[in-house]
Amino acid sequence: GFGPGAVVVPSSFSGAGPTDDGRIKPDLVAVGSPSPAARSAFGFNYTPPAQSPVGVLVGPTNGAGFYNIGFQGTSFSAPTISGLLGLVMERRSQLYPTLPASAAWQGSTQKAIAINACDDVGAPGPDYTMGHGPGNARQSVQSVNDDHSNGRGSLIKELPLAPLASVSWIVKSDGTAPLSVTAAWSDPAGPALTVLSTPESQKPMLVNNIDLKVEYLGPDTTSFPVGNPVSLFLPWVLNPDLTAETAALRSQPAIRGLDNRNNVEKASIAAPAAGRYRITLTHTGALPVETVNPSPQPASAQMVSVVAGGVTAVLPTINTLVASPTANEFLLTYTADPGAYFTIQSSPDLVTWTDQGSVLSVNLTNVVTVTANVGDNKRFWRMRRGQ
């Protein structure tokens, strides 16, 4: 991949954003032009053979490793991103071979994985020529590994969020790696544009306006963090300059702010302080209602995909254990991050532990039923991440 702030030049044939209503495009980029320097570094002979004007790798008559060039375009960059996502899905199937088809990730989740793993080149944040940066296949697959290591759903989440609802959870950073959080959702179709006019319509297309924020809560402690955050990190936003549409304003570096345009929001910290961070998603509803050709209004909960990188998940907390009317059932209340899977284990002696099943944390505070064996003198329960 490319190091932070690296200079990456878009191909001459590449398009640029924003969209007519100011959304960031492209989302991410990939190599679509030949690189003589890269091929030389890999030992390829760069001189194209005359008898093979359209080949990629030519036969042994031209020598081992002989490489031919001649083409460039999105026909090369697009398959690179498709392959990246293919590796992500392949790795997930290796780690979870028994998951049913109904548990497949949504398209917005795969999009969030790819964008969260992009190399942040140039100025911090996205821009209208490189999007969120070049896709990084290795880091994208590593995010799947990290989620599995922390426990399924700990760092890669799919959460339903009703209009005006908000949800928060805690992650930890050791301060040694960049921190990033990306939220993406498959937003419903915006208002129909039935008339082609000049200038083009700048009517916002966003239906479900989801807001992301990351707050630093201070150094890690054993107690659950409370109180005011030390610092706030909003997602990156750009100035689309929909009034004058000048290149000067559109090429300004991204700043942190509220995003009311995009269905992808990314907040990143290049050098985070070690400690705990609170991630918050808020469904602020719809954009202001217009009288002419109004935008559709949110009708139900929106599924949101969230991917966090450079952090680890915190342990769940068992709050209460209350006996139910039956002799061997208890109601276990626990606090944990929504969208994560946990395994509940029980033991009669704190030595031998057995799995009692897995649960999905739907809310910050959850209640599940656990059972003891008839005749137990005592029974202990604990939870671990993953299933």
Coordinates of C-alpha atoms in Angstrom, one line a residue:
G1 CA 0.0 0.0 0.0
F2 CA 0.8 3.7 0.0
G3 CA 2.2 5.4 3.1
P4 CA 0.3 8.2 4.9
G5 CA 0.3 11.4 2.8
A6 CA 1.9 9.7 -0.2
V7 CA 1.7 11.6 -3.5
V8 CA -0.6 9.6 -5.8
V9 CA -1.4 11.0 -9.2
P10 CA -4.7 10.1 -10.9
S11 CA -4.6 8.8 -14.4
S12 CA -5.3 11.4 -17.1
F13 CA -8.5 9.7 -18.1
S14 CA -9.9 9.6 -14.6
G15 CA -13.1 11.4 -13.7
A16 CA -13.7 13.5 -10.6
G17 CA -16.4 14.4 -8.2
P18 CA -18.5 15.8 -6.7
T19 CA -21.9 14.6 -7.9
D20 CA -24.5 17.2 -8.8
D21 CA -25.7 17.3 -5.2
G22 CA -22.2 17.5 -3.7
R23 CA -21.6 13.8 -2.7
I24 CA -18.0 12.5 -2.7
K25 CA -17.1 10.5 -5.8
P26 CA -15.1 8.4 -6.4
D27 CA -15.5 6.4 -3.2
L28 CA -12.0 4.9 -3.7
V29 CA -9.6 4.3 -6.5
A30 CA -7.3 1.5 -7.9
V31 CA -4.4 1.4 -10.4
G32 CA -5.6 1.5 -13.9
S33 CA -2.4 2.6 -15.8
P34 CA 0.8 0.6 -16.4
S35 CA 3.8 1.4 -14.2
P36 CA 7.2 0.8 -15.8
A37 CA 8.9 1.4 -12.5
A38 CA 6.8 -1.3 -10.7
R39 CA 7.3 -3.8 -13.5
S40 CA 11.0 -3.2 -13.5
A41 CA 11.1 -3.8 -9.7
F42 CA 9.5 -7.1 -10.3
G43 CA 12.0 -8.1 -12.9
F44 CA 9.7 -7.8 -16.0
N45 CA 11.3 -6.9 -19.3
Y46 CA 9.4 -3.7 -20.2
T47 CA 10.1 -3.7 -23.9
P48 CA 6.9 -4.8 -25.7
P49 CA 7.5 -7.5 -28.3
A50 CA 6.4 -6.6 -31.8
Q51 CA 4.7 -9.9 -32.4
S52 CA 2.5 -9.7 -29.3
P53 CA 0.9 -6.2 -29.4
V54 CA -2.1 -7.1 -27.2
G55 CA -0.7 -9.8 -24.9
V56 CA -0.2 -9.4 -21.2
L57 CA 2.3 -12.1 -20.4
V58 CA 3.9 -13.6 -23.6
G59 CA 5.4 -17.0 -24.1
P60 CA 8.8 -18.4 -23.5
T61 CA 10.0 -17.5 -27.0
N62 CA 10.3 -14.0 -25.7
G63 CA 12.0 -14.9 -22.5
A64 CA 10.7 -15.6 -19.0
G65 CA 8.8 -12.8 -17.4
F66 CA 8.5 -10.8 -20.6
Y67 CA 5.6 -8.3 -20.1
N68 CA 3.7 -6.3 -22.7
I69 CA 1.8 -3.1 -22.2
G70 CA -0.6 -1.0 -24.2
F71 CA -3.9 -0.7 -22.3
Q72 CA -5.2 1.3 -19.4
G73 CA -8.6 2.3 -18.0
T74 CA -11.3 1.4 -15.6
S75 CA -11.4 -2.1 -17.2
F76 CA -8.2 -2.6 -15.1
S77 CA -9.0 -0.7 -11.9
A78 CA -12.5 -1.9 -11.4
P79 CA -11.5 -5.7 -11.4
T80 CA -8.9 -4.8 -8.9
I81 CA -11.6 -3.6 -6.4
S82 CA -13.8 -6.6 -7.3
G83 CA -10.9 -8.9 -6.5
L84 CA -10.3 -7.0 -3.3
L85 CA -13.9 -7.7 -2.2
G86 CA -13.7 -11.3 -3.4
L87 CA -10.7 -11.8 -1.1
V88 CA -12.7 -10.3 1.8
M89 CA -15.6 -12.6 1.2
E90 CA -13.3 -15.6 0.8
R91 CA -11.6 -14.9 4.0
R92 CA -14.9 -14.6 5.9
S93 CA -16.0 -18.0 4.5
Q94 CA -12.7 -19.5 5.7
L95 CA -13.2 -18.1 9.2
Y96 CA -16.9 -18.9 9.4
P97 CA -17.5 -22.0 7.2
T98 CA -20.8 -22.9 8.8
L99 CA -22.6 -19.6 8.5
P100 CA -25.9 -19.8 6.6
A101 CA -26.5 -17.8 3.4
S102 CA -28.8 -15.6 5.4
A103 CA -25.8 -14.3 7.4
A104 CA -24.1 -12.9 4.3
W105 CA -22.8 -9.4 4.7
Q106 CA -24.8 -6.6 3.1
G107 CA -23.3 -4.7 0.2
S108 CA -22.9 -1.6 2.4
T109 CA -20.7 -3.7 4.8
Q110 CA -18.3 -4.7 2.1
K111 CA -18.2 -1.1 0.9
A112 CA -17.4 0.1 4.5
I113 CA -14.7 -2.5 4.8
A114 CA -13.0 -1.4 1.6
I115 CA -13.3 2.3 2.3
N116 CA -12.1 2.0 5.9
A117 CA -9.0 0.2 4.7
C118 CA -8.1 2.7 2.0
D119 CA -4.6 4.3 2.1
D120 CA -5.0 7.9 3.1
V121 CA -2.8 9.6 0.5
G122 CA -2.3 13.4 0.1
A123 CA -3.9 15.6 2.7
P124 CA -5.8 13.8 5.5
G125 CA -9.3 12.7 4.5
P126 CA -11.0 12.2 1.1
D127 CA -10.9 14.4 -1.9
Y128 CA -12.8 14.7 -5.2
T129 CA -10.1 13.0 -7.3
M130 CA -9.0 10.0 -5.2
G131 CA -12.0 9.6 -3.0
H132 CA -11.0 8.0 0.3
G133 CA -7.8 6.8 -1.4
P134 CA -6.4 3.7 -3.1
G135 CA -8.0 0.4 -2.1
N136 CA -5.8 -1.8 0.1
A137 CA -6.7 -5.5 -0.3
R138 CA -4.3 -6.8 2.4
Q139 CA -5.7 -4.3 5.0
S140 CA -9.2 -5.1 3.9
V141 CA -8.7 -8.8 4.6
Q142 CA -6.9 -8.0 7.8
S143 CA -10.0 -6.1 9.0
V144 CA -11.9 -9.4 8.7
N145 CA -9.2 -11.2 10.7
D146 CA -9.3 -8.5 13.4
D147 CA -13.1 -8.8 13.7
H148 CA -12.8 -12.6 14.0
S149 CA -10.0 -12.2 16.6
N150 CA -12.1 -9.8 18.7
G151 CA -15.3 -11.8 18.2
R152 CA -17.7 -11.8 15.3
G153 CA -19.4 -8.4 15.1
S154 CA -17.0 -6.7 17.4
L155 CA -15.4 -4.5 14.8
I156 CA -17.6 -5.1 11.7
K157 CA -21.2 -4.4 12.5
E158 CA -24.6 -4.3 10.9
L159 CA -27.1 -2.2 13.0
P160 CA -30.7 -1.2 12.4
L161 CA -31.2 2.5 13.3
A162 CA -34.7 4.0 13.5
P163 CA -35.3 7.6 12.7
L164 CA -34.2 9.9 15.6
A165 CA -32.5 6.9 17.4
S166 CA -28.9 6.9 18.6
V167 CA -26.5 4.1 19.7
S168 CA -23.0 4.2 21.2
W169 CA -20.4 1.7 22.2
I170 CA -16.8 1.7 23.5
V171 CA -13.5 0.6 21.8
K172 CA -9.9 0.8 23.0
S173 CA -6.8 2.0 21.2
D174 CA -3.2 1.3 22.4
G175 CA -2.0 4.4 20.5
T176 CA 0.3 2.6 18.2
A177 CA -1.8 2.4 15.0
P178 CA -4.1 4.9 13.2
L179 CA -7.8 4.7 14.3
S180 CA -10.6 4.7 11.7
V181 CA -14.3 4.3 11.7
T182 CA -16.5 4.1 8.6
A183 CA -20.3 4.0 8.5
A184 CA -22.1 3.2 5.2
W185 CA -25.7 2.4 4.4
S186 CA -27.7 1.5 1.3
D187 CA -29.9 4.6 1.2
P188 CA -33.3 4.4 -0.5
A189 CA -33.6 6.2 -3.8
G190 CA -33.8 10.0 -3.5
P191 CA -36.2 12.3 -5.3
A192 CA -36.9 11.5 -8.9
L193 CA -35.4 14.0 -11.4
T194 CA -37.9 14.1 -14.1
V195 CA -36.7 17.3 -15.9
L196 CA -33.3 17.7 -17.5
S197 CA -32.3 21.4 -17.0
T198 CA -29.3 23.7 -17.1
P199 CA -27.9 24.1 -14.6
E200 CA -28.2 20.5 -13.3
S201 CA -30.3 19.8 -10.3
Q202 CA -28.5 20.2 -7.0
K203 CA -31.3 18.7 -5.0
P204 CA -30.0 16.5 -2.1
M205 CA -30.4 12.8 -2.8
L206 CA -29.9 11.6 0.8
V207 CA -33.0 10.1 2.5
N208 CA -31.7 8.7 5.8
N209 CA -29.3 11.1 7.3
I210 CA -27.0 9.1 9.6
D211 CA -24.4 11.0 11.6
L212 CA -21.1 9.4 13.0
K213 CA -18.9 10.8 15.7
V214 CA -15.9 9.4 17.6
E215 CA -15.1 10.7 21.1
Y216 CA -11.9 10.2 23.1
L217 CA -12.8 9.4 26.7
G218 CA -9.3 9.3 28.2
P219 CA -6.9 6.7 29.3
D220 CA -8.1 3.1 29.7
T221 CA -9.4 2.2 33.1
T222 CA -11.1 -0.9 34.5
S223 CA -14.4 1.0 35.0
F224 CA -16.9 1.8 32.3
P225 CA -16.1 5.3 31.0
V226 CA -18.6 8.0 32.0
G227 CA -18.6 11.8 31.9
N228 CA -17.7 14.3 29.2
P229 CA -15.3 13.3 26.4
V230 CA -11.8 14.7 26.2
S231 CA -12.0 15.4 22.5
L232 CA -14.4 14.9 19.6
F233 CA -13.6 13.6 16.1
L234 CA -16.3 14.2 13.4
P235 CA -16.2 12.6 9.9
W236 CA -14.3 14.2 7.0
V237 CA -16.3 16.5 4.8
L238 CA -15.5 18.5 1.6
N239 CA -16.7 21.8 0.2
P240 CA -18.6 20.9 -3.0
D241 CA -19.0 24.6 -3.9
L242 CA -22.4 24.1 -5.5
T243 CA -22.8 27.8 -6.1
A244 CA -19.8 28.7 -8.2
E245 CA -18.4 25.2 -8.8
T246 CA -14.8 26.4 -8.7
A247 CA -11.9 24.0 -8.7
A248 CA -10.2 26.1 -6.0
L249 CA -12.8 25.5 -3.4
R250 CA -13.4 21.9 -4.4
S251 CA -9.7 21.0 -4.1
Q252 CA -9.4 22.4 -0.6
P253 CA -8.4 19.7 2.0
A254 CA -11.1 17.9 3.9
I255 CA -12.2 19.2 7.3
R256 CA -14.1 17.6 10.1
G257 CA -17.8 18.4 10.3
L258 CA -21.4 17.2 10.2
D259 CA -22.2 15.4 6.9
N260 CA -25.7 15.9 5.5
R261 CA -24.9 14.7 1.9
N262 CA -23.2 11.3 1.8
N263 CA -24.3 7.8 2.7
V264 CA -20.7 7.0 3.7
E265 CA -19.0 8.8 6.6
K266 CA -15.5 8.2 7.8
A267 CA -13.7 9.5 10.9
S268 CA -10.0 8.8 11.2
I269 CA -7.2 9.7 13.6
A270 CA -3.7 9.4 12.3
A271 CA -2.0 9.3 15.8
P272 CA -4.7 8.5 18.4
A273 CA -4.0 8.8 22.1
A274 CA -4.1 5.5 23.9
G275 CA -7.3 4.9 25.8
R276 CA -11.0 4.4 25.3
Y277 CA -13.1 5.9 22.5
R278 CA -16.9 6.1 22.1
I279 CA -18.4 5.6 18.7
T280 CA -21.9 7.1 18.2
L281 CA -24.4 6.7 15.4
T282 CA -27.4 9.0 15.3
H283 CA -30.3 8.8 12.8
T284 CA -31.1 12.5 12.6
G285 CA -34.1 11.8 10.4
A286 CA -34.6 13.4 7.0
L287 CA -33.3 16.5 5.4
P288 CA -35.6 19.6 5.5
V289 CA -38.9 18.9 3.7
E290 CA -39.3 20.8 0.5
T291 CA -42.7 21.8 -1.0
V292 CA -41.6 21.1 -4.6
N293 CA -40.7 17.6 -5.5
P294 CA -40.0 16.7 -1.9
S295 CA -37.6 14.0 -0.9
P296 CA -38.9 10.7 0.4
Q297 CA -39.1 10.6 4.2
P298 CA -37.5 7.8 6.3
A299 CA -40.3 5.2 6.8
S300 CA -38.5 2.6 8.9
A301 CA -35.2 1.7 10.5
Q302 CA -32.1 1.9 8.2
M303 CA -29.5 -0.9 8.4
V304 CA -26.1 0.7 8.9
S305 CA -22.7 -1.0 8.4
V306 CA -19.9 0.2 10.7
V307 CA -16.2 -0.9 10.5
A308 CA -13.6 0.1 13.0
G309 CA -9.9 -0.2 12.5
G310 CA -6.8 0.2 14.8
V311 CA -8.9 -0.6 17.9
T312 CA -9.9 -3.6 20.1
A313 CA -13.3 -4.3 21.7
V314 CA -13.9 -4.0 25.4
L315 CA -15.2 -6.9 27.5
P316 CA -19.0 -7.3 28.1
T317 CA -20.3 -6.6 31.6
I318 CA -22.8 -8.9 33.4
N319 CA -25.0 -6.5 35.4
T320 CA -27.6 -8.7 37.2
L321 CA -28.7 -12.3 37.5
V322 CA -32.3 -12.7 38.6
A323 CA -34.2 -15.9 39.3
S324 CA -37.3 -16.5 37.2
P325 CA -40.4 -18.3 38.5
T326 CA -39.0 -21.6 37.5
A327 CA -36.4 -23.3 39.6
N328 CA -33.7 -23.6 37.0
E329 CA -34.1 -20.4 34.9
F330 CA -32.5 -17.0 35.4
L331 CA -32.6 -13.7 33.6
L332 CA -29.0 -12.5 32.9
T333 CA -28.6 -8.8 32.1
Y334 CA -25.5 -7.6 30.4
T335 CA -24.0 -4.5 28.8
A336 CA -22.1 -4.8 25.5
D337 CA -21.7 -3.2 22.1
P338 CA -24.7 -3.8 19.7
G339 CA -24.1 -5.9 16.7
A340 CA -21.6 -8.2 18.4
Y341 CA -22.0 -12.0 19.1
F342 CA -21.2 -13.5 22.4
T343 CA -21.1 -17.1 23.8
I344 CA -22.5 -17.7 27.3
Q345 CA -20.8 -20.4 29.3
S346 CA -21.7 -22.0 32.6
S347 CA -19.9 -24.0 35.3
P348 CA -20.8 -25.7 38.6
D349 CA -17.3 -25.3 40.0
L350 CA -15.4 -22.5 38.2
V351 CA -13.3 -25.2 36.7
T352 CA -15.3 -27.0 34.0
W353 CA -17.1 -24.6 31.6
T354 CA -19.6 -25.5 28.9
D355 CA -21.2 -23.4 26.2
Q356 CA -24.9 -22.6 26.7
G357 CA -25.3 -21.0 23.3
S358 CA -24.5 -17.7 21.5
V359 CA -26.4 -14.4 21.6
L360 CA -26.4 -11.3 19.4
S361 CA -26.2 -8.1 21.4
V362 CA -29.1 -6.0 19.9
N363 CA -28.9 -3.1 22.3
L364 CA -26.4 -1.6 24.7
T365 CA -28.2 -3.4 27.6
N366 CA -29.5 -6.9 26.9
V367 CA -31.5 -9.6 28.7
V368 CA -31.2 -13.3 28.0
T369 CA -32.4 -16.5 29.8
V370 CA -29.9 -18.9 31.2
T371 CA -30.6 -22.3 32.8
A372 CA -29.1 -24.3 35.6
N373 CA -29.2 -28.1 36.0
V374 CA -31.8 -29.4 38.3
G375 CA -30.2 -30.3 41.6
D376 CA -27.3 -27.8 41.3
N377 CA -26.1 -26.4 44.6
K378 CA -24.5 -23.5 42.7
R379 CA -24.0 -22.4 39.1
F380 CA -21.7 -19.7 37.6
W381 CA -22.0 -17.9 34.3
R382 CA -19.6 -15.9 32.2
M383 CA -19.5 -14.4 28.7
R384 CA -16.9 -14.3 26.0
R385 CA -16.8 -12.6 22.6
G386 CA -17.4 -14.6 19.5
Q387 CA -19.6 -17.7 18.8

